[in-house]
Amino acid sequence: MAGKVQGRRADGITSGDLIGSDTAKNPPSIEPTSRKSRDDHRPSSLRKPRSGALSADLSLISSCSSSSTRSPVRLPGLRPREDRSSFSSVKEDDCGIAQSFVDSKTSSLVTEAFDDEAFYGNHNHYTDKMATLVALQPPSICCPCGGFRGWKRIRLQGRHMSRSYGDLRQFTGDEHHYLDSGKEPELKTTEAKDEKSVALYPPGKSPLERLPTEIIDQIIPLLALDAPPNDYTPRNIDLISCLLTSRTIHTATLTTLYGRVTIPHSLIFSKFLEHISKYPGLGTIVRRLDFSHFSSVGLGRTRLMNSKIQNVTSATLVKCLELTPWLQEFLVQEHLDDDVDEAVLRKIFCDLPNLRAVDFCASSSSTFRTGFEAVINVENKALPRILPLQRLSLHDCTTLPASTLEVLLPRLPHLTHLDVSHTQITNKALSSIPESARLTHLNLSRCTQLLGEGVVDFLTTHPAAARKTLVYLNLLSDTTRYRLLEQADVEILLPQLPSTLRALNLSGAKIKGAHVPLLQPLTKHLEELSVGYTDLSIEHINSLFIPTASADENEDISMEEANWVPHTLHYLDLTGIPAITARAVFSSSSILLQPTTQPLEVLELGEKIISALRQRTTTSKRLRWVVRECGRRAWYVREPAKDLRTEERDNGKRAWKMGASWWGMRKVPVAKSEVGGLYGHYMFKK
């Protein structure tokens, strides 16, 4: 078995999952001589009663299990829970109702980094700190101690014995069913009763192992869990089991474990860096380094404390990038912007020829800005004239000057995803994108240096955007500061938008009722439409879903009704429209909440309307609509029909969302993965 996991788990890699480490090869030995000798190494508050209800084999494993009713155990100097800080991570909750999110938090259970020897050294160093940490943090996998009798001896929820290693997931839950015979189980050797019990295939010759490598590489990743690493749910147990199956499966599993690495905090990064330094071959497997979940808050540290620990620094980041030469995706965010300096940026832009996606979400420190200006500079001879990047996100990088973008964007001939929301990009920088680019995702929201006329010209004439490839377009503007699109801009832009478009945000544009005929054709292929802070009435909104009634009462059906094509909208943003009130939404003149507007399932509304909707619980329940909220945003969501089976419901997943499920995302993803961490915050909460 692999070594016992230390600390919180990570996405694919944890500090104890590192295959090939000395710990994994030689797990710490804890002599099962007697219950008393083992308990002597633990604080009295954690010692198990000398009852026969728990076998000696499971004493270590059971101490690692979490329970919501467990009394808190504190180390000297550990702050009370109410005094500890936490890191919020927004992730989608797949409960069947759209716009359901979990604002999970990683509590700061530990105030200092434990020395490796306390975890992996001789059992004589099994200190009080170790015992306390084990009690507080259940591991992702369980390593049997010296007296372990085998997985078959574990009772599970009334079942006589465990049938497989995968059943340990249930064993690590909140409710446990231990052996209650009152005596130690006997150690017996299991012998094959008949020929059917003997393996049917010799090692390496099973049908699974004989499949082509390309097929196995498609099967093993299905066992990986992409859930954000900020809770205590055991994960990747199946992958760890696969490492012990055979050489063929072991190789394919390593590719999955190391292919996409998520770093939630500095301890995990330190262990990962140490491991690929010792085994450089594993570094060549890494294709993604994801720091979107990274935070030191969960460890109870300040930035000053982190600077003293020296786990994640500019030097260690550069070393990590040197050891991962085939890296394709590098994702960081504001919690690391002080460490992403000139040396790191030079390595990213000048020395990684296979890099395809980079995300610097909300990085705005002076260190980051200075380093960016030094590297993305015409005088930097090491900067390639053509960069391999296809997906670039500078979302909320407010301090970067426009001059750096004017140097960077012309070097991206393969660009497909560009997020420059809330940056200082200008029309000159935007138009400098090479004509060979094929933009599918473009986010220009809250860019106050852009002029509407130039944006419309780019979208309608520039080959990078006018080749009918756009799928996601965000032109949101804050009307309290400026308006990007005036009425004339809207009239030119709307007829030119391609049929490939699936998400369009025009919030803040000068849209009036006269523009509804230009919006109607778009609703036949759009799935998301944002028209917040516009001058539309409830009648104008209705006309997006049903044809206008015939003016001639004697005419049975109008030409418009005869040629009417149903809409495809799932999401509609009506925030800040004066005519859209709670009374208007529930009035007989509105069809928004009626079944005839399906597949519409999400209405984004302002805070005042949502407050009124919260009080109309009876009406909402009758109409089968519910309020969903996340941070500054709120939605009115249609509940799925009761007669629909789970597999028949639309889960919202689309290829253009790159892993997201729900509607109205305001940040362009540059890597396909589940929503979580700080990226989830900028997508759906802000």
XYZ file of C-alpha atoms in Angstrom:
686
model
C 0.000 0.000 0.000
C 1.018 3.572 -0.529
C 2.065 5.621 2.437
C -0.447 7.336 4.666
C -1.468 10.748 3.435
C -0.301 13.836 5.229
C -2.483 16.918 5.391
C -5.310 17.826 3.073
C -5.581 16.077 -0.235
C -4.857 17.759 -3.556
C -6.160 17.309 -7.071
C -4.316 14.213 -8.212
C -1.313 14.800 -5.949
C -1.091 14.965 -2.190
C 1.903 14.985 0.047
C 1.365 11.316 0.802
C 0.281 10.220 -2.659
C 3.689 10.859 -4.214
C 4.480 7.528 -5.733
C 7.992 6.308 -5.393
C 8.844 8.284 -2.281
C 10.667 6.638 0.565
C 7.537 6.918 2.650
C 5.382 5.212 0.052
C 7.890 2.389 -0.229
C 8.504 2.056 3.501
C 5.528 3.256 5.508
C 6.204 3.929 9.183
C 6.077 0.832 11.274
C 3.961 0.963 14.428
C 4.413 -2.115 16.514
C 1.088 -3.631 17.573
C 2.549 -5.105 20.740
C -0.227 -3.940 23.011
C -2.903 -1.303 23.165
C -1.231 0.361 26.121
C 2.173 0.719 24.463
C 0.604 2.344 21.447
C -1.610 4.657 23.475
C 1.320 5.801 25.548
C 2.518 7.777 22.544
C -0.755 9.666 22.369
C -2.311 12.335 24.565
C -4.804 11.102 27.106
C -7.673 12.874 25.339
C -7.144 10.621 22.297
C -6.554 7.270 24.005
C -9.070 4.582 23.138
C -10.868 2.746 25.937
C -9.583 -0.711 26.646
C -12.732 -2.279 25.340
C -12.839 -5.289 23.084
C -15.208 -3.382 20.793
C -12.341 -2.195 18.612
C -9.703 -4.505 17.260
C -6.034 -3.649 17.515
C -5.857 -3.804 13.729
C -8.143 -0.786 13.312
C -7.018 1.445 16.168
C -4.828 3.604 13.936
C -7.355 3.754 11.096
C -10.260 4.623 13.366
C -8.293 7.435 14.961
C -8.045 8.958 11.491
C -11.800 9.002 10.945
C -13.715 12.247 11.268
C -16.986 12.788 13.057
C -19.130 15.838 13.372
C -19.711 15.084 17.041
C -16.095 14.673 18.028
C -14.890 16.935 20.772
C -12.283 19.412 19.604
C -8.688 18.566 20.374
C -6.304 21.470 20.704
C -2.572 21.778 20.634
C -0.929 24.274 22.929
C -0.910 27.545 21.069
C -3.667 26.524 18.639
C -6.271 29.250 18.371
C -9.952 28.567 19.105
C -12.020 27.859 16.002
C -13.903 31.131 16.225
C -10.591 33.009 16.014
C -9.285 31.166 12.991
C -9.550 32.477 9.474
C -10.722 30.462 6.493
C -10.473 30.511 2.708
C -13.709 30.582 0.741
C -13.906 28.385 -2.353
C -16.957 28.605 -4.602
C -17.829 25.393 -6.400
C -20.921 24.113 -8.180
C -23.334 21.827 -6.348
C -24.820 19.232 -8.649
C -28.110 18.861 -6.773
C -30.423 19.009 -9.800
C -31.350 22.705 -9.510
C -29.353 25.216 -11.534
C -27.247 27.915 -9.870
C -26.641 25.838 -6.713
C -23.230 26.532 -5.234
C -21.244 25.414 -2.215
C -19.253 28.160 -0.541
C -16.922 25.689 1.179
C -14.177 26.742 3.515
C -10.846 25.286 4.559
C -10.467 25.852 8.255
C -7.080 26.706 9.652
C -6.694 23.629 11.825
C -2.926 23.804 11.988
C -0.907 26.862 12.896
C 2.510 25.592 11.942
C 4.164 23.251 9.495
C 4.921 19.907 11.115
C 8.358 18.486 10.549
C 8.489 15.538 8.159
C 10.036 13.370 10.839
C 6.900 13.685 12.937
C 4.986 12.038 10.103
C 7.452 9.702 8.467
C 10.128 9.009 11.021
C 10.561 6.180 13.492
C 7.488 5.337 15.584
C 9.302 6.642 18.652
C 8.675 10.131 17.253
C 4.924 9.583 17.204
C 4.357 12.721 19.230
C 1.328 14.470 20.606
C 1.353 16.769 17.605
C 1.082 13.805 15.275
C -1.772 12.287 17.234
C -3.674 15.532 17.302
C -3.261 16.109 13.569
C -4.370 12.542 12.835
C -7.489 13.091 14.920
C -8.318 16.345 13.183
C -7.538 15.395 9.596
C -8.730 12.066 8.176
C -6.455 10.807 5.425
C -7.360 10.249 1.801
C -6.149 6.667 2.066
C -5.448 4.394 5.028
C -2.162 2.619 5.500
C -2.380 -0.599 7.527
C -0.186 -0.814 10.586
C 2.029 -3.758 11.433
C -0.710 -5.878 12.978
C -3.272 -5.322 10.260
C -5.222 -8.507 9.535
C -6.556 -7.655 6.092
C -9.352 -5.647 4.496
C -11.767 -8.573 4.785
C -11.881 -8.135 8.574
C -13.626 -4.765 8.405
C -17.350 -4.760 9.137
C -19.324 -2.273 7.038
C -22.839 -1.055 7.851
C -24.264 -4.424 8.731
C -22.370 -6.342 6.092
C -20.422 -9.296 7.356
C -17.128 -8.163 5.889
C -15.643 -5.834 3.286
C -15.507 -7.196 -0.226
C -13.062 -4.751 -1.746
C -10.590 -1.998 -1.028
C -13.090 0.490 -2.459
C -15.404 -0.217 0.490
C -13.037 1.813 2.657
C -14.809 4.929 1.383
C -17.835 3.921 3.466
C -15.625 3.010 6.391
C -14.177 6.540 6.491
C -17.639 8.102 6.714
C -19.233 9.635 9.796
C -20.876 6.403 10.954
C -18.719 3.360 11.633
C -19.596 -0.216 12.444
C -16.687 -1.791 14.210
C -16.068 -5.350 15.218
C -17.943 -5.956 18.453
C -17.048 -9.544 19.194
C -14.925 -8.471 22.156
C -11.881 -10.462 21.042
C -9.088 -10.124 18.556
C -9.767 -11.651 15.138
C -7.678 -14.643 14.268
C -5.150 -14.378 11.485
C -5.964 -17.023 8.905
C -4.543 -17.692 5.497
C -7.064 -17.801 2.708
C -6.655 -20.712 0.321
C -8.381 -21.211 -2.984
C -11.358 -23.512 -2.523
C -11.573 -24.449 -6.174
C -10.087 -23.667 -9.545
C -12.552 -20.796 -10.094
C -10.817 -18.799 -7.344
C -7.487 -18.945 -9.131
C -6.599 -16.037 -11.425
C -7.821 -16.709 -14.956
C -4.977 -14.802 -16.606
C -1.243 -14.729 -15.933
C 0.287 -11.374 -14.916
C 0.123 -8.798 -17.698
C -2.185 -10.904 -19.896
C -5.651 -9.837 -18.731
C -7.972 -8.273 -21.362
C -7.662 -4.855 -19.703
C -3.863 -4.925 -19.722
C -3.768 -6.062 -23.345
C -5.770 -3.064 -24.546
C -3.867 -0.437 -26.539
C -2.185 2.154 -24.367
C -4.303 4.912 -25.903
C -7.496 3.206 -24.702
C -6.179 2.546 -21.199
C -5.169 6.188 -20.996
C -8.808 7.084 -21.645
C -10.181 4.657 -19.029
C -7.990 5.399 -15.999
C -8.732 9.177 -15.876
C -12.410 8.337 -15.344
C -11.449 7.262 -11.816
C -9.929 10.649 -10.988
C -11.937 13.173 -8.993
C -11.631 16.847 -9.919
C -13.416 18.104 -6.803
C -11.694 21.161 -5.314
C -9.276 20.125 -2.539
C -10.762 22.005 0.402
C -12.733 19.446 2.366
C -11.946 16.133 4.027
C -13.633 13.787 1.585
C -11.383 10.815 0.786
C -10.494 10.896 -2.887
C -8.476 9.064 -5.522
C -8.540 5.848 -3.481
C -9.279 3.934 -6.662
C -6.274 5.481 -8.407
C -3.988 4.523 -5.524
C -5.349 0.978 -5.763
C -4.603 0.914 -9.489
C -0.952 1.672 -8.751
C -0.745 -1.713 -7.025
C -2.524 -3.695 -9.739
C 0.098 -4.341 -12.402
C 2.951 -2.664 -14.249
C 0.714 -1.691 -17.171
C -1.997 -0.153 -15.009
C 0.644 1.434 -12.772
C 2.137 3.327 -15.710
C -1.244 4.565 -16.937
C -2.215 5.637 -13.415
C 0.956 7.661 -12.953
C 0.041 9.641 -16.050
C -3.349 10.458 -14.533
C -1.983 11.340 -11.093
C 0.771 13.597 -12.348
C -0.819 14.884 -15.542
C -2.908 17.546 -13.793
C -1.563 18.737 -10.454
C -3.539 21.047 -8.170
C -1.657 22.831 -5.376
C -3.985 23.943 -2.534
C -1.290 25.130 -0.121
C 2.443 25.433 0.324
C 3.015 22.100 2.080
C 1.649 20.199 -0.902
C 3.797 22.234 -3.270
C 6.898 21.588 -1.176
C 6.284 17.839 -1.226
C 5.520 17.863 -4.953
C 8.680 19.821 -5.757
C 10.785 17.570 -3.567
C 9.407 14.521 -5.296
C 9.885 15.602 -8.914
C 13.381 16.768 -7.945
C 14.150 13.255 -6.741
C 12.385 11.584 -9.666
C 12.775 13.955 -12.661
C 10.977 11.538 -14.953
C 7.716 12.273 -13.161
C 8.119 15.980 -13.902
C 7.948 15.238 -17.613
C 4.431 13.820 -17.106
C 3.024 17.068 -15.709
C 0.827 18.948 -18.162
C -1.037 21.271 -15.784
C 0.006 23.181 -12.666
C -3.110 24.597 -11.041
C -2.798 27.106 -8.190
C -6.408 28.318 -8.468
C -7.179 26.773 -5.062
C -3.989 27.991 -3.438
C -4.210 29.861 -0.142
C -2.225 30.081 3.073
C -5.275 31.167 5.039
C -6.324 27.590 5.700
C -2.998 27.019 7.467
C -3.449 30.000 9.764
C -0.503 31.913 8.316
C 0.144 35.459 7.300
C 2.210 36.476 4.276
C 5.091 37.244 6.611
C 4.971 33.710 8.002
C 4.933 32.270 4.482
C 7.944 34.348 3.496
C 9.855 32.809 6.393
C 8.784 29.248 5.572
C 10.046 29.613 1.983
C 7.921 26.823 0.514
C 6.382 28.797 -2.356
C 8.733 31.490 -3.560
C 9.944 32.822 -6.873
C 12.949 30.515 -6.681
C 10.900 27.375 -5.980
C 8.404 28.244 -8.706
C 11.220 28.647 -11.237
C 12.720 25.339 -10.150
C 9.334 23.649 -10.513
C 8.887 25.050 -14.023
C 12.376 23.838 -14.960
C 11.437 20.320 -13.843
C 8.194 20.321 -15.869
C 9.433 21.036 -19.416
C 6.286 19.664 -21.101
C 3.929 21.889 -19.134
C 0.893 23.011 -21.163
C -1.288 24.875 -18.621
C -0.166 27.173 -15.814
C -2.889 28.650 -13.602
C -2.208 31.121 -10.768
C -4.140 33.881 -9.039
C -3.841 36.837 -6.696
C -2.655 34.844 -3.676
C 0.614 34.189 -5.502
C 1.127 37.474 -7.342
C 3.965 38.526 -5.027
C 5.870 35.365 -5.965
C 5.231 35.596 -9.711
C 8.086 37.971 -10.430
C 10.303 38.632 -13.442
C 12.184 35.335 -13.128
C 8.967 33.293 -13.097
C 7.405 35.268 -15.956
C 10.591 34.975 -18.016
C 10.465 31.218 -17.588
C 6.783 31.116 -18.567
C 6.990 33.247 -21.697
C 10.517 32.486 -22.897
C 11.401 28.913 -21.905
C 8.237 26.784 -22.137
C 7.663 26.048 -25.832
C 4.730 23.698 -25.136
C 2.712 26.106 -22.985
C -0.813 26.498 -24.357
C -2.767 28.190 -21.542
C -1.867 30.658 -18.803
C -4.104 32.373 -16.259
C -3.025 35.220 -13.961
C -6.476 35.906 -12.489
C -6.563 39.073 -10.298
C -2.766 39.358 -10.082
C -2.100 43.046 -9.506
C 0.823 43.393 -7.106
C 3.713 45.721 -7.892
C 6.030 42.691 -8.135
C 3.839 41.113 -10.786
C 3.425 44.361 -12.736
C 7.141 45.165 -12.700
C 8.072 41.653 -13.804
C 5.463 41.676 -16.572
C 6.739 44.980 -17.931
C 10.337 43.706 -17.879
C 9.559 40.450 -19.722
C 6.869 41.610 -22.163
C 9.055 44.279 -23.653
C 10.320 44.898 -27.182
C 13.836 45.243 -25.766
C 13.699 41.723 -24.330
C 15.542 39.764 -27.029
C 14.700 36.453 -25.358
C 10.950 36.987 -25.863
C 9.881 34.889 -28.898
C 8.274 36.678 -31.803
C 5.608 33.971 -31.860
C 4.309 32.543 -28.593
C 2.568 29.130 -28.504
C -0.229 30.369 -26.190
C -3.778 29.618 -27.280
C -5.660 30.631 -24.125
C -4.772 33.721 -22.081
C -6.542 35.141 -19.038
C -5.562 38.450 -17.454
C -8.921 38.737 -15.721
C -8.911 41.614 -13.221
C -5.182 42.311 -13.698
C -5.901 45.991 -13.210
C -2.325 47.267 -12.877
C -0.898 46.061 -16.190
C -0.294 49.006 -18.530
C -1.746 48.975 -22.036
C 1.770 49.070 -23.508
C 2.493 45.509 -22.340
C -0.680 44.233 -24.019
C 0.319 46.009 -27.220
C 3.551 43.986 -27.166
C 2.029 40.669 -26.026
C -1.117 40.274 -28.150
C 0.598 40.573 -31.590
C 2.728 37.536 -30.658
C -0.299 35.220 -30.247
C -1.247 33.961 -33.730
C -2.959 30.852 -32.308
C -5.141 32.675 -29.771
C -8.628 31.222 -29.146
C -9.515 32.334 -25.580
C -8.847 35.877 -24.360
C -10.036 37.307 -21.036
C -8.896 40.892 -20.410
C -11.811 41.868 -18.194
C -11.167 44.946 -16.031
C -7.767 45.702 -17.556
C -6.319 48.756 -19.262
C -6.529 47.284 -22.763
C -7.032 49.811 -25.550
C -8.500 49.592 -29.050
C -4.965 49.658 -30.422
C -3.959 46.598 -28.388
C -7.175 44.767 -29.295
C -6.736 45.363 -33.015
C -3.111 44.152 -32.813
C -4.250 40.536 -32.402
C -2.930 38.598 -35.428
C -5.372 37.889 -38.221
C -4.555 34.180 -37.974
C -6.135 33.957 -34.496
C -9.515 32.204 -34.175
C -11.274 33.700 -31.164
C -13.979 31.524 -29.610
C -14.089 33.148 -26.130
C -13.652 36.908 -25.661
C -14.200 38.859 -22.438
C -13.933 42.665 -22.701
C -16.125 43.512 -19.710
C -15.412 46.629 -17.608
C -12.532 47.775 -19.819
C -12.881 51.534 -19.472
C -10.130 52.356 -21.988
C -12.032 50.767 -24.862
C -14.266 52.745 -27.211
C -17.475 51.167 -28.444
C -16.908 52.115 -32.056
C -13.511 50.392 -32.094
C -14.887 47.253 -30.401
C -17.706 46.972 -32.947
C -15.240 47.452 -35.785
C -13.015 44.695 -34.378
C -15.916 42.259 -33.950
C -17.345 42.877 -37.419
C -14.241 43.274 -39.588
C -11.177 41.783 -37.881
C -10.498 38.234 -39.181
C -9.774 36.932 -35.669
C -13.378 37.651 -34.597
C -15.310 37.913 -37.843
C -14.733 34.351 -39.067
C -17.899 33.105 -37.342
C -16.037 31.286 -34.564
C -17.178 33.231 -31.475
C -19.003 31.161 -28.859
C -18.709 33.384 -25.763
C -18.730 37.207 -25.868
C -18.848 39.442 -22.782
C -19.215 43.208 -23.345
C -20.603 44.106 -19.902
C -20.029 47.703 -18.827
C -20.580 49.475 -15.517
C -23.049 52.233 -16.347
C -22.126 54.143 -13.197
C -18.673 54.773 -14.736
C -19.065 54.560 -18.506
C -21.103 52.957 -21.301
C -19.281 50.863 -23.888
C -21.980 50.491 -26.551
C -24.219 53.361 -27.596
C -27.423 52.969 -29.592
C -25.670 53.268 -32.964
C -23.081 50.660 -31.919
C -25.834 48.225 -30.960
C -27.603 48.636 -34.302
C -24.389 47.823 -36.191
C -23.239 44.952 -33.978
C -26.366 42.826 -33.440
C -26.993 41.885 -37.102
C -23.320 40.896 -37.515
C -23.058 38.479 -34.586
C -22.455 34.880 -35.738
C -24.820 31.945 -35.293
C -22.045 30.089 -33.448
C -22.549 32.377 -30.435
C -23.931 30.682 -27.315
C -23.338 33.293 -24.585
C -23.737 37.047 -25.068
C -23.486 39.725 -22.362
C -24.660 43.195 -23.419
C -25.417 44.527 -19.932
C -24.988 48.280 -19.839
C -25.445 48.774 -23.598
C -27.916 51.381 -24.848
C -30.592 48.882 -25.865
C -34.148 50.080 -26.427
C -37.394 48.492 -27.509
C -36.592 49.219 -31.147
C -33.692 46.769 -30.917
C -35.882 43.788 -29.958
C -36.283 42.661 -33.618
C -32.466 42.521 -33.777
C -32.312 40.471 -30.571
C -34.982 37.940 -31.595
C -32.842 36.102 -34.213
C -30.070 35.739 -31.642
C -32.380 33.926 -29.196
C -32.664 31.066 -31.717
C -29.099 29.947 -30.994
C -28.045 31.742 -27.781
C -28.235 29.859 -24.484
C -27.204 32.838 -22.325
C -28.305 36.443 -22.868
C -27.562 39.371 -20.542
C -29.416 42.649 -21.182
C -29.134 44.201 -17.732
C -29.324 47.992 -17.244
C -31.142 48.502 -20.565
C -34.356 50.327 -21.480
C -36.609 47.329 -22.109
C -40.152 46.760 -20.855
C -41.852 43.541 -19.796
C -43.612 43.440 -23.185
C -40.260 43.665 -24.967
C -38.939 40.762 -22.867
C -42.066 38.702 -23.643
C -41.514 39.151 -27.380
C -38.204 37.270 -27.085
C -40.156 34.098 -26.245
C -43.443 34.306 -28.162
C -44.453 35.978 -31.452
C -46.224 39.307 -31.348
C -50.020 38.983 -31.494
C -51.559 39.632 -34.878
C -52.942 43.128 -35.351
C -55.818 41.808 -37.481
C -58.354 40.084 -35.257
C -59.971 38.384 -38.278
C -56.643 36.809 -39.245
C -56.239 33.441 -37.520
C -52.454 33.433 -37.549
C -49.937 36.081 -38.496
C -46.987 35.601 -40.814
C -44.651 36.025 -37.843
C -46.408 33.268 -35.917
C -46.304 30.966 -38.943
C -42.556 31.364 -39.305
C -41.784 31.486 -35.593
C -38.756 29.469 -34.404
C -38.642 28.573 -30.672
C -35.933 30.184 -28.576
C -32.990 28.303 -27.043
C -32.366 30.516 -23.989
C -31.586 28.878 -20.648
C -30.387 32.019 -18.880
C -31.562 35.636 -19.026
C -29.995 38.513 -17.070
C -32.460 41.345 -16.364
C -30.511 43.040 -13.561
C -31.007 46.784 -13.217
C -33.885 47.188 -15.714
C -36.317 49.735 -14.184
C -39.400 48.071 -15.702
C -38.552 44.651 -14.229
C -39.984 44.576 -10.693
C -41.354 41.776 -8.542
C -44.894 42.927 -9.317
C -44.168 42.967 -13.056
C -42.633 39.477 -12.975
C -45.729 38.016 -11.257
C -48.258 40.064 -13.227
C -50.564 38.550 -15.819
C -48.794 40.552 -18.512
C -45.532 38.632 -17.943
C -44.886 35.154 -19.287
C -41.397 34.780 -17.799
C -42.446 32.258 -15.145
C -44.835 30.296 -17.336
C -44.006 26.860 -18.789
C -44.204 28.344 -22.305
C -40.798 30.006 -21.792
C -38.954 26.725 -21.360
C -36.068 25.835 -21.726
C -35.523 29.116 -19.820
C -34.538 28.098 -16.300
C -32.502 30.965 -14.805
C -33.391 34.644 -14.365
C -30.695 36.862 -12.887
C -32.296 39.768 -11.047
C -31.307 42.678 -8.833
C -31.138 42.614 -5.055
C -34.399 44.547 -4.548
C -36.403 42.102 -6.649
C -34.767 39.076 -5.031
C -35.627 40.449 -1.568
C -39.268 40.662 -2.599
C -39.198 37.180 -4.121
C -37.845 35.705 -0.895
C -41.038 36.771 0.854
C -43.319 35.205 -1.753
C -42.539 31.644 -0.807
C -46.060 30.333 -1.364
C -46.326 31.740 -4.877
C -42.809 30.605 -5.750
C -43.561 27.109 -4.524
C -46.766 26.968 -6.566
C -44.955 28.139 -9.676
C -41.958 25.874 -8.903
C -39.346 28.646 -8.872
C -36.727 29.139 -6.143
C -34.210 31.813 -5.168
C -30.519 31.001 -5.431
C -27.756 33.342 -4.249
C -23.971 33.440 -4.326
C -22.035 36.484 -3.157
C -23.239 39.626 -4.922
C -25.340 37.733 -7.434
C -28.800 36.184 -7.154
C -31.011 34.160 -9.476
C -34.603 33.025 -9.724
C -34.414 29.405 -10.851
C -37.056 27.075 -12.271
C -37.225 23.726 -10.492
C -36.984 20.633 -12.710
C -40.213 18.862 -13.516
C -41.078 16.121 -11.037
C -41.764 13.573 -13.754
C -38.275 13.927 -15.240
C -35.746 11.320 -14.267
C -32.311 12.488 -13.210
C -30.656 11.296 -16.411
C -33.248 13.194 -18.479
C -32.556 16.564 -16.853
C -30.295 19.084 -18.520
C -27.261 19.337 -16.251
C -26.072 22.502 -17.996
C -22.743 21.058 -19.090
C -21.572 22.360 -22.432
C -18.251 21.984 -24.216
C -17.861 25.761 -24.460
C -18.086 26.085 -20.656
C -14.962 23.909 -20.265
C -16.111 22.068 -17.145
C -18.664 24.475 -15.675
C -22.311 23.434 -15.350
C -24.323 26.464 -14.368
C -25.177 29.637 -16.229
C -23.916 33.205 -16.357
C -20.176 32.767 -15.867
C -18.230 36.035 -16.035
C -14.716 34.659 -16.310
C -13.382 32.745 -19.286
C -11.896 29.366 -18.281
C -8.613 28.487 -19.983
C -8.426 24.865 -18.811
C -11.112 22.223 -18.741
C -11.871 21.406 -15.104
C -14.573 21.595 -12.475
C -15.351 25.040 -11.104
C -13.808 25.804 -7.735
C -11.365 27.868 -5.741
C -10.870 31.535 -6.496
C -11.807 30.991 -10.145
C -15.303 29.973 -9.020
C -15.483 33.221 -7.062
C -14.774 35.322 -10.152
C -17.009 33.217 -12.395
C -20.210 33.191 -10.381
C -19.898 35.126 -7.128
C -18.544 38.525 -8.129
